[in-house]
Short mmCIF file of C-alpha atoms and ligand atoms in Angstrom, two decimals:
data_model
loop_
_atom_site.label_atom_id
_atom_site.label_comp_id
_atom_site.label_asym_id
_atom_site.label_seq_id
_atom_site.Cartn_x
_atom_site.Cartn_y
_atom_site.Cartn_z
CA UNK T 1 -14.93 -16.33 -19.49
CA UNK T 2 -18.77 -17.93 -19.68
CA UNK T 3 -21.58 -15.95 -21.47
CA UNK T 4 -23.09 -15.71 -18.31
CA UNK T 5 -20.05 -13.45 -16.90
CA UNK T 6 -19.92 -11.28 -19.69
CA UNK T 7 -22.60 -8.50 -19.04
CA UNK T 8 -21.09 -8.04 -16.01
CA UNK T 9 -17.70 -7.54 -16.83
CA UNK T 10 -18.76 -5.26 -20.11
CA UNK T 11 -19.41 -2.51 -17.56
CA UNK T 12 -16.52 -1.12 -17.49
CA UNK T 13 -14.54 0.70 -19.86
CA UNK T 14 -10.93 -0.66 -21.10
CA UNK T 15 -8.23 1.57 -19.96
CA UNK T 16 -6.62 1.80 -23.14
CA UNK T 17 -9.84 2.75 -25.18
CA UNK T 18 -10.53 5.70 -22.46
CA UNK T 19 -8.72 5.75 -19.11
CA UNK T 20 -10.84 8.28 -17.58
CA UNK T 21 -13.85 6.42 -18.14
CA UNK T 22 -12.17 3.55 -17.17
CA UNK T 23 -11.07 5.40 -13.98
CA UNK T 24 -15.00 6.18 -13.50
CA UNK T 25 -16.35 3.11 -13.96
CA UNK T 26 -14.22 1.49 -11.52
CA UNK T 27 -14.76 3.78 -8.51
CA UNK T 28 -18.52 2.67 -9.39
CA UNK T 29 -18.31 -1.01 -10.03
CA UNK T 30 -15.85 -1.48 -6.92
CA UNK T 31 -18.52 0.55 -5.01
CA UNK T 32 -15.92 3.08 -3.53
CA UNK T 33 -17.84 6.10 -4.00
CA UNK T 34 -21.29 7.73 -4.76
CA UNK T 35 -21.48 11.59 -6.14
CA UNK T 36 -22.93 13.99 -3.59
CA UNK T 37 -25.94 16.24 -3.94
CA UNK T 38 -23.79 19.25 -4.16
CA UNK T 39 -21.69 19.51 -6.90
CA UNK T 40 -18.04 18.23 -6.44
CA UNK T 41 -18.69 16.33 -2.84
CA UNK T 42 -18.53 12.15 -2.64
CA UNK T 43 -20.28 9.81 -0.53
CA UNK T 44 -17.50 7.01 0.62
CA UNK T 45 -19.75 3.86 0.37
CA UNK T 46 -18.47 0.82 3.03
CA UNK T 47 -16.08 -0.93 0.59
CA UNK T 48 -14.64 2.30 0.33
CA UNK T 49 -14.11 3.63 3.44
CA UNK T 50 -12.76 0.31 4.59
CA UNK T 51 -9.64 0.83 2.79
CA UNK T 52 -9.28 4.14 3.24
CA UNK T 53 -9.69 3.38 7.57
CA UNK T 54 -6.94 0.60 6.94
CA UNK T 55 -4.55 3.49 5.34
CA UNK T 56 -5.61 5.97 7.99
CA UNK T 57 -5.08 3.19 11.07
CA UNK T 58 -1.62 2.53 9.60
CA UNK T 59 -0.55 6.57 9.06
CA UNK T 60 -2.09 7.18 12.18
CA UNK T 61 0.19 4.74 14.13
CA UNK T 62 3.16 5.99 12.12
CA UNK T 63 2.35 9.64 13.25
CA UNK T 64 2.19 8.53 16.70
CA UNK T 65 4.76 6.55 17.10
CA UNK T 66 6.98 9.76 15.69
CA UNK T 67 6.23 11.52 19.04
CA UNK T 68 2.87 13.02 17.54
CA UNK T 69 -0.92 13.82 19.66
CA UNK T 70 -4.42 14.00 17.71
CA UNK T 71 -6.23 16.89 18.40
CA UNK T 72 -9.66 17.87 17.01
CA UNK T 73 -10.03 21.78 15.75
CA UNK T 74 -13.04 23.61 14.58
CA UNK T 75 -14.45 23.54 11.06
CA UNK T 76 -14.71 27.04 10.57
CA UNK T 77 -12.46 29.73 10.38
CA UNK T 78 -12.95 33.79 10.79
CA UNK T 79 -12.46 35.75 7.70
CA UNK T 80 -9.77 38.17 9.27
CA UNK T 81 -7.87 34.77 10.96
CA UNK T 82 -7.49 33.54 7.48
CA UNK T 83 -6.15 36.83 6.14
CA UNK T 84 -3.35 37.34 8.56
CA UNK T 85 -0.67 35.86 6.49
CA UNK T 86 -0.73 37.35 2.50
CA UNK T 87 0.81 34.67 0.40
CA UNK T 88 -1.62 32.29 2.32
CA UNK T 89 -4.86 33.66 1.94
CA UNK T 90 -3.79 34.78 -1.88
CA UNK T 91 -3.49 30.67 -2.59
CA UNK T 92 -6.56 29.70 -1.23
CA UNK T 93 -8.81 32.33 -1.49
CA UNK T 94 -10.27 31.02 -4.70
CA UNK T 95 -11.26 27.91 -3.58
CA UNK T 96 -12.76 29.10 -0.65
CA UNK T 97 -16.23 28.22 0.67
CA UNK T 98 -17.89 30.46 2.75
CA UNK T 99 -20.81 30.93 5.69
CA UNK T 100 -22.35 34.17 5.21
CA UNK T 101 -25.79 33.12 7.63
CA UNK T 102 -26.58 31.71 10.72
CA UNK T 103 -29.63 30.89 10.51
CA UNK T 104 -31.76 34.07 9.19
CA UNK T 105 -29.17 36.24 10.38
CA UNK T 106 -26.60 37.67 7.99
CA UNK T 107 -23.02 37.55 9.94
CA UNK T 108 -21.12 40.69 10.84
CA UNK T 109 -17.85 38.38 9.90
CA UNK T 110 -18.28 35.91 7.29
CA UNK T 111 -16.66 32.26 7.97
CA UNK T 112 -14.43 30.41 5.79
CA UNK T 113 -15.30 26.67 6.35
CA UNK T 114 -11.70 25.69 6.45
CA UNK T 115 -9.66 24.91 2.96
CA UNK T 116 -6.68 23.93 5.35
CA UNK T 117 -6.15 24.58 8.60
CA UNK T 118 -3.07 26.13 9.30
CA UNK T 119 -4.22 29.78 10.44
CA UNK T 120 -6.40 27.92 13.14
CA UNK T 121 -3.29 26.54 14.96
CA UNK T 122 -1.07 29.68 14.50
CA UNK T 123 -3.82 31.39 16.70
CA UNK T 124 -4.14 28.36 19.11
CA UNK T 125 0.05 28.56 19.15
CA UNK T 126 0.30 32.04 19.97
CA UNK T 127 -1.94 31.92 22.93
CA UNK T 128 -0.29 28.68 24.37
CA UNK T 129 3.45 28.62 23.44
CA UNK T 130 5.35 30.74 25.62
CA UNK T 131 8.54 29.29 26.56
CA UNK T 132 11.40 26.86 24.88
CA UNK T 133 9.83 24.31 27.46
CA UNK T 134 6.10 24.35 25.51
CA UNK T 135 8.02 22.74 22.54
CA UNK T 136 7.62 20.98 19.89
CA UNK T 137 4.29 21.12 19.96
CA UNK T 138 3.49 18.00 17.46
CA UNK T 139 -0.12 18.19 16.55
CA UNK T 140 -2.03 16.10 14.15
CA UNK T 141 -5.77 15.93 13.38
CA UNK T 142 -8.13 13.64 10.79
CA UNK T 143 -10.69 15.38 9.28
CA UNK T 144 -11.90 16.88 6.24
CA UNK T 145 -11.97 20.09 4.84
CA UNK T 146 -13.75 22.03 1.81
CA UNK T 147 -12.21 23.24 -1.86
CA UNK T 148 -14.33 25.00 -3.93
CA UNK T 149 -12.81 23.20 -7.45
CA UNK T 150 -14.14 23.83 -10.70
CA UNK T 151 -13.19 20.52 -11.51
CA UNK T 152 -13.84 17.43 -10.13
CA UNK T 153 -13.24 13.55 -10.01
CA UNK T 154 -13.76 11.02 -7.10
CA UNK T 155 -10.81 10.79 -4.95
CA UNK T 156 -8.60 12.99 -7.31
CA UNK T 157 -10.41 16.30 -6.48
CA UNK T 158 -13.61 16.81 -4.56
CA UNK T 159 -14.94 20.22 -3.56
CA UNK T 160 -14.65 18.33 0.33
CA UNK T 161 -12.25 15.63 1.06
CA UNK T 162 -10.81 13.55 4.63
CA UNK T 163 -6.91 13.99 5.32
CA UNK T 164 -5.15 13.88 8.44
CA UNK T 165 -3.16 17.46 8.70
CA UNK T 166 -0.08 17.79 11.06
CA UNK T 167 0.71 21.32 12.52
CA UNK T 168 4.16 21.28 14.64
CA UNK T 169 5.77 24.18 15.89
CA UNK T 170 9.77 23.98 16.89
CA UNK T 171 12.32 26.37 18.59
CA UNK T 172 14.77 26.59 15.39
CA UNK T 173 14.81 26.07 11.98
CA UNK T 174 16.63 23.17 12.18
CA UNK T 175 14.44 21.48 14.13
CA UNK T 176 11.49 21.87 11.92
CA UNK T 177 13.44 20.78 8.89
CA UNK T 178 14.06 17.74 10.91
CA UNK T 179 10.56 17.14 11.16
CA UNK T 180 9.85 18.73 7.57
CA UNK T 181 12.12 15.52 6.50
CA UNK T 182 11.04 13.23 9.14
CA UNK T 183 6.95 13.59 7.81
CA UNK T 184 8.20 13.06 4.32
CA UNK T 185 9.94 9.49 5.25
CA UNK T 186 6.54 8.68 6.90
CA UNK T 187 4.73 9.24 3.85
CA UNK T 188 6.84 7.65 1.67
CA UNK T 189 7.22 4.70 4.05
CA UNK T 190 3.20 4.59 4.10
CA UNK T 191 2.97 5.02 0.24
CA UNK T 192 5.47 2.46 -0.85
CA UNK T 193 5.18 -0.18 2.03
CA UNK T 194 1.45 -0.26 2.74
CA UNK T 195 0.00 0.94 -0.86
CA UNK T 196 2.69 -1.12 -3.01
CA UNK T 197 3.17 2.56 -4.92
CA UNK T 198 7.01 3.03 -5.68
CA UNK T 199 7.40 7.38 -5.13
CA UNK T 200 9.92 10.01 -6.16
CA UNK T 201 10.81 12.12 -3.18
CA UNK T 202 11.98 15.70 -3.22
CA UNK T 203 11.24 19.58 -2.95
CA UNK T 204 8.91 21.60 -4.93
CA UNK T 205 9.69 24.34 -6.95
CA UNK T 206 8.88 27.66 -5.38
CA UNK T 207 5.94 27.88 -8.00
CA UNK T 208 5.13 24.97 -6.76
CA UNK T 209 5.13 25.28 -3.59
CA UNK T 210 2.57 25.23 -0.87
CA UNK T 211 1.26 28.74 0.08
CA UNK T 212 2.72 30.45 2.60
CA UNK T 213 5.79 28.20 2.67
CA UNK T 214 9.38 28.33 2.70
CA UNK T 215 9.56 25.20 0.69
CA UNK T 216 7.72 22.12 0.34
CA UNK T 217 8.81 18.70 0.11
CA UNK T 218 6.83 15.96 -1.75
CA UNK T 219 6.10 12.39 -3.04
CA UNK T 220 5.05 11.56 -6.39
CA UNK T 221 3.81 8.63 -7.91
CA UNK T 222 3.06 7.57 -11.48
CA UNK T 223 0.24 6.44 -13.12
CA UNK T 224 -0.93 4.10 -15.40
CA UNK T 225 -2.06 6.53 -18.05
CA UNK T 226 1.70 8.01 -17.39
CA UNK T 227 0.30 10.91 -15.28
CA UNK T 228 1.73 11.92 -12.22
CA UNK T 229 0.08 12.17 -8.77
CA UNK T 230 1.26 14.36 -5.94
CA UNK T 231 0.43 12.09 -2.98
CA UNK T 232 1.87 13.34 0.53
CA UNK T 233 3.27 17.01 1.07
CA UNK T 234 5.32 18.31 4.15
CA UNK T 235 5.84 21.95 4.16
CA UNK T 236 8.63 23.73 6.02
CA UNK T 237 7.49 27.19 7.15
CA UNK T 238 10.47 28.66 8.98
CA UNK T 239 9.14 32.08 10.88
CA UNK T 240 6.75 32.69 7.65
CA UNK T 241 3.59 32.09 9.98
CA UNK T 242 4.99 32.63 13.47
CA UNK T 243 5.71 36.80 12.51
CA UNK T 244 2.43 37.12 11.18
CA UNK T 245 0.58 35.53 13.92
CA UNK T 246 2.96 36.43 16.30
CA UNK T 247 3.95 33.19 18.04
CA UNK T 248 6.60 33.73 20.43
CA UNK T 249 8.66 31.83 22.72
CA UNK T 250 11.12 32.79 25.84
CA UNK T 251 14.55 30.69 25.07
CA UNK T 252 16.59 29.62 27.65
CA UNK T 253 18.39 32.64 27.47
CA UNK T 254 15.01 34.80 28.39
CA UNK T 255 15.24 35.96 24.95
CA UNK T 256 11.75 36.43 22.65
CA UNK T 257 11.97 33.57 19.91
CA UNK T 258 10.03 33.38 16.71
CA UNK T 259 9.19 29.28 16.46
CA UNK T 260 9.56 27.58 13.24
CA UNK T 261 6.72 25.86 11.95
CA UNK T 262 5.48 22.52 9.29
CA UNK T 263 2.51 21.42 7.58
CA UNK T 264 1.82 17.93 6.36
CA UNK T 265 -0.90 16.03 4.91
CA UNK T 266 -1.69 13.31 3.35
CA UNK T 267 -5.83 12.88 1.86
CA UNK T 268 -8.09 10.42 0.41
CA UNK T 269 -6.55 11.58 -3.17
CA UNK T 270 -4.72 8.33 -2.40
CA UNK T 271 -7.01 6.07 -3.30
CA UNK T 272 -7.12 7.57 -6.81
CA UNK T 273 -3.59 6.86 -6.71
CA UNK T 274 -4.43 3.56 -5.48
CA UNK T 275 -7.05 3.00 -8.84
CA UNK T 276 -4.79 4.31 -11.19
CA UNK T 277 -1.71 2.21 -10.59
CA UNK T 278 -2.78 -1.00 -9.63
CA UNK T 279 -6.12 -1.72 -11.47
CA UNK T 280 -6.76 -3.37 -14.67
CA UNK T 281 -9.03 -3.73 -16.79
CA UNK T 282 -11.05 -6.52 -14.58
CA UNK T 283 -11.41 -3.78 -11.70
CA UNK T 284 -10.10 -2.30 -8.86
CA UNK T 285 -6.38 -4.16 -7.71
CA UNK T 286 -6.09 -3.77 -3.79
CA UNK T 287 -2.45 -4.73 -2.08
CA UNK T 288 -3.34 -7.25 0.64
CA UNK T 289 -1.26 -4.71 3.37
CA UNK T 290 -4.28 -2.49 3.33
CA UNK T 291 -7.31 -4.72 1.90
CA UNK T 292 -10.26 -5.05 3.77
CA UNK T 293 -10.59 -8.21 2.85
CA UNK T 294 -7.49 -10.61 1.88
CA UNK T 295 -9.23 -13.40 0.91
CA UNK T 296 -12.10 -14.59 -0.42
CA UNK T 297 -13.73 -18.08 0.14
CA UNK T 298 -16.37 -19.18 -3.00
CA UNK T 299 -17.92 -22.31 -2.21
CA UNK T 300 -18.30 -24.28 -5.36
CA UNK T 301 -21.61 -26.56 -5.86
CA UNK T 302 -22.50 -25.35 -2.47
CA UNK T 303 -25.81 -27.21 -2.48
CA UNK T 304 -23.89 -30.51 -2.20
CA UNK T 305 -23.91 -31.51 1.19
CA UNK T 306 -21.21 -30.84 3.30
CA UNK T 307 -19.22 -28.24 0.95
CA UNK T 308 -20.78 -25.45 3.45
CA UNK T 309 -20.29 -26.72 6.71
CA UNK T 310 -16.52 -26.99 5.29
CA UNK T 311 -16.22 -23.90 4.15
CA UNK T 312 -17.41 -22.15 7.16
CA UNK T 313 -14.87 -24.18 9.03
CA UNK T 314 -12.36 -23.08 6.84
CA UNK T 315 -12.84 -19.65 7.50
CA UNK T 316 -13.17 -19.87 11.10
CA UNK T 317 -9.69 -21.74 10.98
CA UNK T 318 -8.29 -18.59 8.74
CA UNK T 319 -10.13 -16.30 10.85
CA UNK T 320 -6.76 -15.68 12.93
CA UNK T 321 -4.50 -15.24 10.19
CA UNK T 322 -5.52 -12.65 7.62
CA UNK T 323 -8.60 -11.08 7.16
CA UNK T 324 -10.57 -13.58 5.51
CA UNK T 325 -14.46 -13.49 4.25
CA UNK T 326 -17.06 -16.05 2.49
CA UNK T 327 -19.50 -15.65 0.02
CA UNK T 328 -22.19 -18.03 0.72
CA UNK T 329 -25.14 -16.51 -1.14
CA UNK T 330 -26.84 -17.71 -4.13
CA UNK T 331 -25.16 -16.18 -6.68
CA UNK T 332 -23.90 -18.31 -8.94
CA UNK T 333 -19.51 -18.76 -8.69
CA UNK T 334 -18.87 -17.32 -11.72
CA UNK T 335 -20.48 -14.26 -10.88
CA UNK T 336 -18.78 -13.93 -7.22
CA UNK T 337 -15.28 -14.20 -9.04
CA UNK T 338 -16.11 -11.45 -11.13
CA UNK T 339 -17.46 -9.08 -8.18
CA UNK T 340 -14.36 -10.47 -6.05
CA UNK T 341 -12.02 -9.25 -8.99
CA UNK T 342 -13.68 -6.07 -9.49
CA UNK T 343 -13.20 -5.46 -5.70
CA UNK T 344 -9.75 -6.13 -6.12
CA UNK T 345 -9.83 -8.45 -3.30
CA UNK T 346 -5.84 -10.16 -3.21
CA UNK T 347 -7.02 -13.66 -3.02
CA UNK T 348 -9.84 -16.12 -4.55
CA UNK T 349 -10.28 -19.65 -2.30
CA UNK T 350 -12.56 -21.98 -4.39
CA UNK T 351 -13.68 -24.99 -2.64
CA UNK T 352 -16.30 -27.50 -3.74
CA UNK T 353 -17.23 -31.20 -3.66
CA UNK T 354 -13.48 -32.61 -5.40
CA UNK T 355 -11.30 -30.58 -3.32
CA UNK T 356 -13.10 -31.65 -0.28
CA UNK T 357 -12.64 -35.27 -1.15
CA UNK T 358 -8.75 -34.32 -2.15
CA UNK T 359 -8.47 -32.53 1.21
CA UNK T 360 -6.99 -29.02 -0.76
CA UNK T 361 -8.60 -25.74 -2.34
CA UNK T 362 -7.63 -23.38 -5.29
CA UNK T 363 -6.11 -20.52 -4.69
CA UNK T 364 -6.46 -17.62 -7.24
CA UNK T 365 -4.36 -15.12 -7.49
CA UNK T 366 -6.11 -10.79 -8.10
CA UNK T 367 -2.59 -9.83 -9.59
CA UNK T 368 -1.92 -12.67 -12.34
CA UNK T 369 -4.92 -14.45 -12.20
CA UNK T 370 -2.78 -17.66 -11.57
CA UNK T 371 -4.24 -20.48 -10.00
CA UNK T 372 -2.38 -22.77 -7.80
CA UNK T 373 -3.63 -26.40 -5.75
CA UNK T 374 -2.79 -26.17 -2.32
CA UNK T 375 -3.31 -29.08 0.62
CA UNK T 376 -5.65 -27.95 3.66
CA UNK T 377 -2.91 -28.15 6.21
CA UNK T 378 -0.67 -26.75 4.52
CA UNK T 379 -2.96 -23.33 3.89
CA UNK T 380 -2.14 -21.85 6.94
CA UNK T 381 1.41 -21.03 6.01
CA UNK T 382 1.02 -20.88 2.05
CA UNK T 383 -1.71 -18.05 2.68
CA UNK T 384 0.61 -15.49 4.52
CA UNK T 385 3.58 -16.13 1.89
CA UNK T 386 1.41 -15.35 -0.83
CA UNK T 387 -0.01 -12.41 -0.04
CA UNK T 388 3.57 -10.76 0.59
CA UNK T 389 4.00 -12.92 -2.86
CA UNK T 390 1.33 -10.38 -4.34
CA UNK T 391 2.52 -7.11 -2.43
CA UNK T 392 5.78 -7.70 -4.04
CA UNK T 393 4.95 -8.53 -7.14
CA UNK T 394 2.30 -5.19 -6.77
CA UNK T 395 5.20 -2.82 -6.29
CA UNK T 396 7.86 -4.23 -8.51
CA UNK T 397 5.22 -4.20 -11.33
CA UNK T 398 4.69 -0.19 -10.48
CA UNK T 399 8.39 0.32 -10.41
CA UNK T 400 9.23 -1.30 -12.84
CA UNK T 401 6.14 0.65 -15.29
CA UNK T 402 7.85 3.72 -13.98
CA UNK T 403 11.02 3.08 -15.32
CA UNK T 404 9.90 2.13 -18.65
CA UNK T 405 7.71 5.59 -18.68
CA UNK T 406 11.10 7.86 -16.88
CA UNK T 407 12.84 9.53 -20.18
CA UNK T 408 15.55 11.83 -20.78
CA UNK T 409 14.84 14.92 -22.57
CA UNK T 410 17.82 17.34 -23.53
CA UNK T 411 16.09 20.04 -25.82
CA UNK T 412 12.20 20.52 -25.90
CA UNK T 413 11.67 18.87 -29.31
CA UNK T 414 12.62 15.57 -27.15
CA UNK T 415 10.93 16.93 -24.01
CA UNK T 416 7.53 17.16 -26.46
CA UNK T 417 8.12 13.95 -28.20
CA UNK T 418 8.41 11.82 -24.99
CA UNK T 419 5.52 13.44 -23.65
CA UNK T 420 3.28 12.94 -26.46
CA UNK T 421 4.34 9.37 -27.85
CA UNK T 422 5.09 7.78 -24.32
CA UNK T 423 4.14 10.36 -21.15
CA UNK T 424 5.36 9.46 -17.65
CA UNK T 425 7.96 11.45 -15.95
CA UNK T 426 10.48 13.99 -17.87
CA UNK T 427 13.95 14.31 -16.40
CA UNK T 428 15.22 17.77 -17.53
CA UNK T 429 17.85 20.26 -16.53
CA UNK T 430 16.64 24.01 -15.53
CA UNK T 431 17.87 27.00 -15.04
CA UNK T 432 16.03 27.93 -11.76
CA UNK T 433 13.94 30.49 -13.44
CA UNK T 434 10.05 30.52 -12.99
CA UNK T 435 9.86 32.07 -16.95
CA UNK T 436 11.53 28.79 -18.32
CA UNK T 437 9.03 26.89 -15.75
CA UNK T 438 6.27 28.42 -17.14
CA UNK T 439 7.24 28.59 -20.47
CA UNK T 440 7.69 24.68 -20.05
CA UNK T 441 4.11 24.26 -18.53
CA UNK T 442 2.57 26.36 -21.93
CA UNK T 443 3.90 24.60 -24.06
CA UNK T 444 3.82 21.58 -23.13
CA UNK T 445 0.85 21.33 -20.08
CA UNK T 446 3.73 19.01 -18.01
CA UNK T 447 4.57 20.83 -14.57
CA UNK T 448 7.51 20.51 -12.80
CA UNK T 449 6.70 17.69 -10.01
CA UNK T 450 10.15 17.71 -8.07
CA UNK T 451 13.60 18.46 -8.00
CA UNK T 452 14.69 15.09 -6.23
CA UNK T 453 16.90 14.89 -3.09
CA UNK T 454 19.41 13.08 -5.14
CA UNK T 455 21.25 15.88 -7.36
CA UNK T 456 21.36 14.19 -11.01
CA UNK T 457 22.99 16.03 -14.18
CA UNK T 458 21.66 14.60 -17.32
CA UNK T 459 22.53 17.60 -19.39
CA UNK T 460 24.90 21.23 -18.45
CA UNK T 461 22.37 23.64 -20.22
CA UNK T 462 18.63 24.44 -19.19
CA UNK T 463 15.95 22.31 -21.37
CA UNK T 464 14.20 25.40 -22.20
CA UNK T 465 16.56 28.40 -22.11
CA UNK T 466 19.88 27.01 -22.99
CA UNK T 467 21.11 29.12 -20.18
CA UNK T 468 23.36 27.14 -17.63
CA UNK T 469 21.44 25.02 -15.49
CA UNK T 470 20.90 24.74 -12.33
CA UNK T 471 18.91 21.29 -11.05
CA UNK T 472 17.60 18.47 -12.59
CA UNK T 473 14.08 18.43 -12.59
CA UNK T 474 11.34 15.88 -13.11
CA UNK T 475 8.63 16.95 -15.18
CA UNK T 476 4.72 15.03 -15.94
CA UNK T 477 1.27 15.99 -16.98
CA UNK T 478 -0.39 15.83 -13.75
CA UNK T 479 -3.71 15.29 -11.57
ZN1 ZN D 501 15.87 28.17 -18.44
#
């Protein structure tokens, strides 16, 4: 790299010297976010957003095309609606923020501004489900929503963040498992298709567990730093809900039904998860499925006559195939490939004076930083290959990092070794009790991130306990 280059680059932190700075200064140098004015909230600057909207436009045709309408429900929510089902309320009611004036005037009823939404559609459901022919009802709705944390990072956990939440409401329990399943699959599809992120899938333990839920199922990814993030959830209800809002149905039978609800969401925590398993220590690494930009042309020695005109041409002749920019200010190249590969963007095209004459450009690859000479007419189909080139090469890197960082432990000497020299996920046995859980999470600050769908017996006696266990558990320090 040229002196020139250097300053630039020297902004951010190595990972390995301090991955939370490194986490900050690349949310910042990518320009993804800005920090609110009130403690805990983020401003999504353009770059940002961009990639978030391309996540969002591909979940939200998923959740369509599974039989599912956007609707649009209020922000706030009445104190005495959010207390109507106990275990609920109990789990959110410290992170709630509420609206105690309107204007001058103190309220009668204070307002939650809405942690989550589900007590808004149990009300909605039990006015307007009243027979087996009013379901499903398959609801889904992007917005954002408010958690008073004591903690917070960009992305990982702001006091408000965006989401899409889906609120479906079924005629039996089987059909919301279904669905409960069905949501999962989406996520994981999303996650591991679109993102490049490789993701455990299975069910919470019931400490775990969403609020109010009969069980929740989830997706977990690793990190670089050998963390894990939870990044989808899709909870399963049953009657929980339905008995204490009272939503009803006639079957076909004329008999009063309870319905069986879920819950799903998936929030702009993903981009964290985004940062923290494809980046490096150049910047932000975006997977060309869901980058804003794919490629990015850098004319080189653009005063020279002609190398503009030719690279404008070039992008209009991309223009149809991938989403394809050019950097024509006056900064000088050197400087645009570092801001290109702090962006992350998937693909550098250099072209100057030679390549003209030689008819061909450079193509550099985000993901190795390889370089490779390619013909002009010959772009058009080399362009496409490599980007699924680099969304491959994106996830197997993840998986394979995974792997490396997925360990064994039989007794909690091991299970405390591994997680101190090496980190990543734990695969335990336990006994099923919530002490040994616990006891696990003291000790050792790892929580229990899923017992996967696919049973697995690495050991016949509880990690913890010694008792006789019962599942095999992954376990990871967590975000
Ligand atoms: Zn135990």
């Amino acid at each position: 790299m040229g002196k020139k280059n250097k300053a630039f680059v020297e902004k951010i932190t190595a990972m390995e010297d301090d991955f939370a700075q490194w986490y900050t200064d690349v949310v910042k140098q990518a320009e993804l976010v800005d920090y609110g004015q009130v403690r805990g909230t983020m401003i999504i600057k353009p770059y940002g957003y961009a990639i978030w909207e391309n996540i969002k436009d591909e979940l939200d045709r998923m959740i369509k095309a599974t039989g599912h309408s956007n609707v649009a429900f209020p922000l706030f929510i009445p104190e005495s609606l959010l207390q109507k089902e106990k275990d609920h309320v109990e789990g959110f009611a410290p992170e709630v923020a509420w609206v105690t004036h309107g204007g001058d005037e103190e309220l009668v009823e204070k307002i939650a501004v809405r942690p989550t939404s589900e007590v808004l559609f149990c009300d909605y459901y039990a006015k307007n489900i009243h027979s087996y022919r009013d379901l499903p009802k398959l609801y889904n709705q992007w917005g954002n929503v408010v958690r008073w944390e004591k903690t917070t990072r960009p992305f990982l956990r702001s006091s408000e963040f965006h989401w899409q939440e889906g609120h479906t409401a079924h005629a039996t329990d089987a059909d919301a498992s279904q669905e409960t399943d069905r949501m999962l699959e989406v996520y994981a599809d999303l996650v591991e298709k679109y993102l490049a992120i490789p993701v455990l899938r299975g069910r919470k333990t019931d400490k775990e567990k969403f609020a109010g839920a009969k069980y929740t199922l989830t997706i977990e990814a690793l990190m670089h730093d050998g963390k894990a993030l939870q990044s989808g959830t899709s909870h399963h209800f049953g009657s929980g809900f339905a008995e204490a809002f009272n939503i009803t149905y006639l079957d076909e039978n004329g008999k009063s039904q309870y319905v069986h609800q879920t819950s799903w969401g998936l929030s702009t925590r993903i981009m964290g998860a985004l940062i923290m398993v494809h980046g490096d220590n150049r910047g932000l690494v975006v997977p060309p499925r869901i980058a804003p930009t794919q490629a990015m042309i850098v004319p080189i020695a653009q005063h020279k006559e002609g190398v503009l005109d030719k690279a404008y041409d070039l992008r209009d002749q991309l223009q149809s195939i991938l989403r394809v920019d050019i950097d024509a200010s006056d900064k000088m190249p050197g400087w645009k490939f570092n801001e290109y590969e702090m962006k992350g963007i998937p693909v550098r095209i250099e072209m100057g004076p030679k390549d003209i004459e030689k008819e061909q450009v450079v193509l550099v690859r985000r993901d190795t930083g390889e370089k490779e000479f390619v013909a002009l007419n010959e772009l058009e189909s080399r362009l496409p290959a490599l980007l699924e080139e680099i969304q491959q090469n994106l996830y197997d890197k993840a998986l394979a990092h995974r792997n490396e960082k997925t360990t064994v432990a039989t007794t909690m000497d091991e299970f405390k070794q591994t997680l101190d020299e090496k980190g990543g996920f734990i695969k335990a046995m336990w006994c099923g009790d919530v002490a040994c859980e616990e006891k696990i999470k003291e000790e050792t600050t790892a929580t229990s991130r899923c017992i996967p769908f696919e049973a697995e017996k690495v050991a016949d006696t509880c990690v913890c306990c010694g008792k006789e266990a019962k599942e095999m558990v992954y376990w990871a320090k967590a975000y």
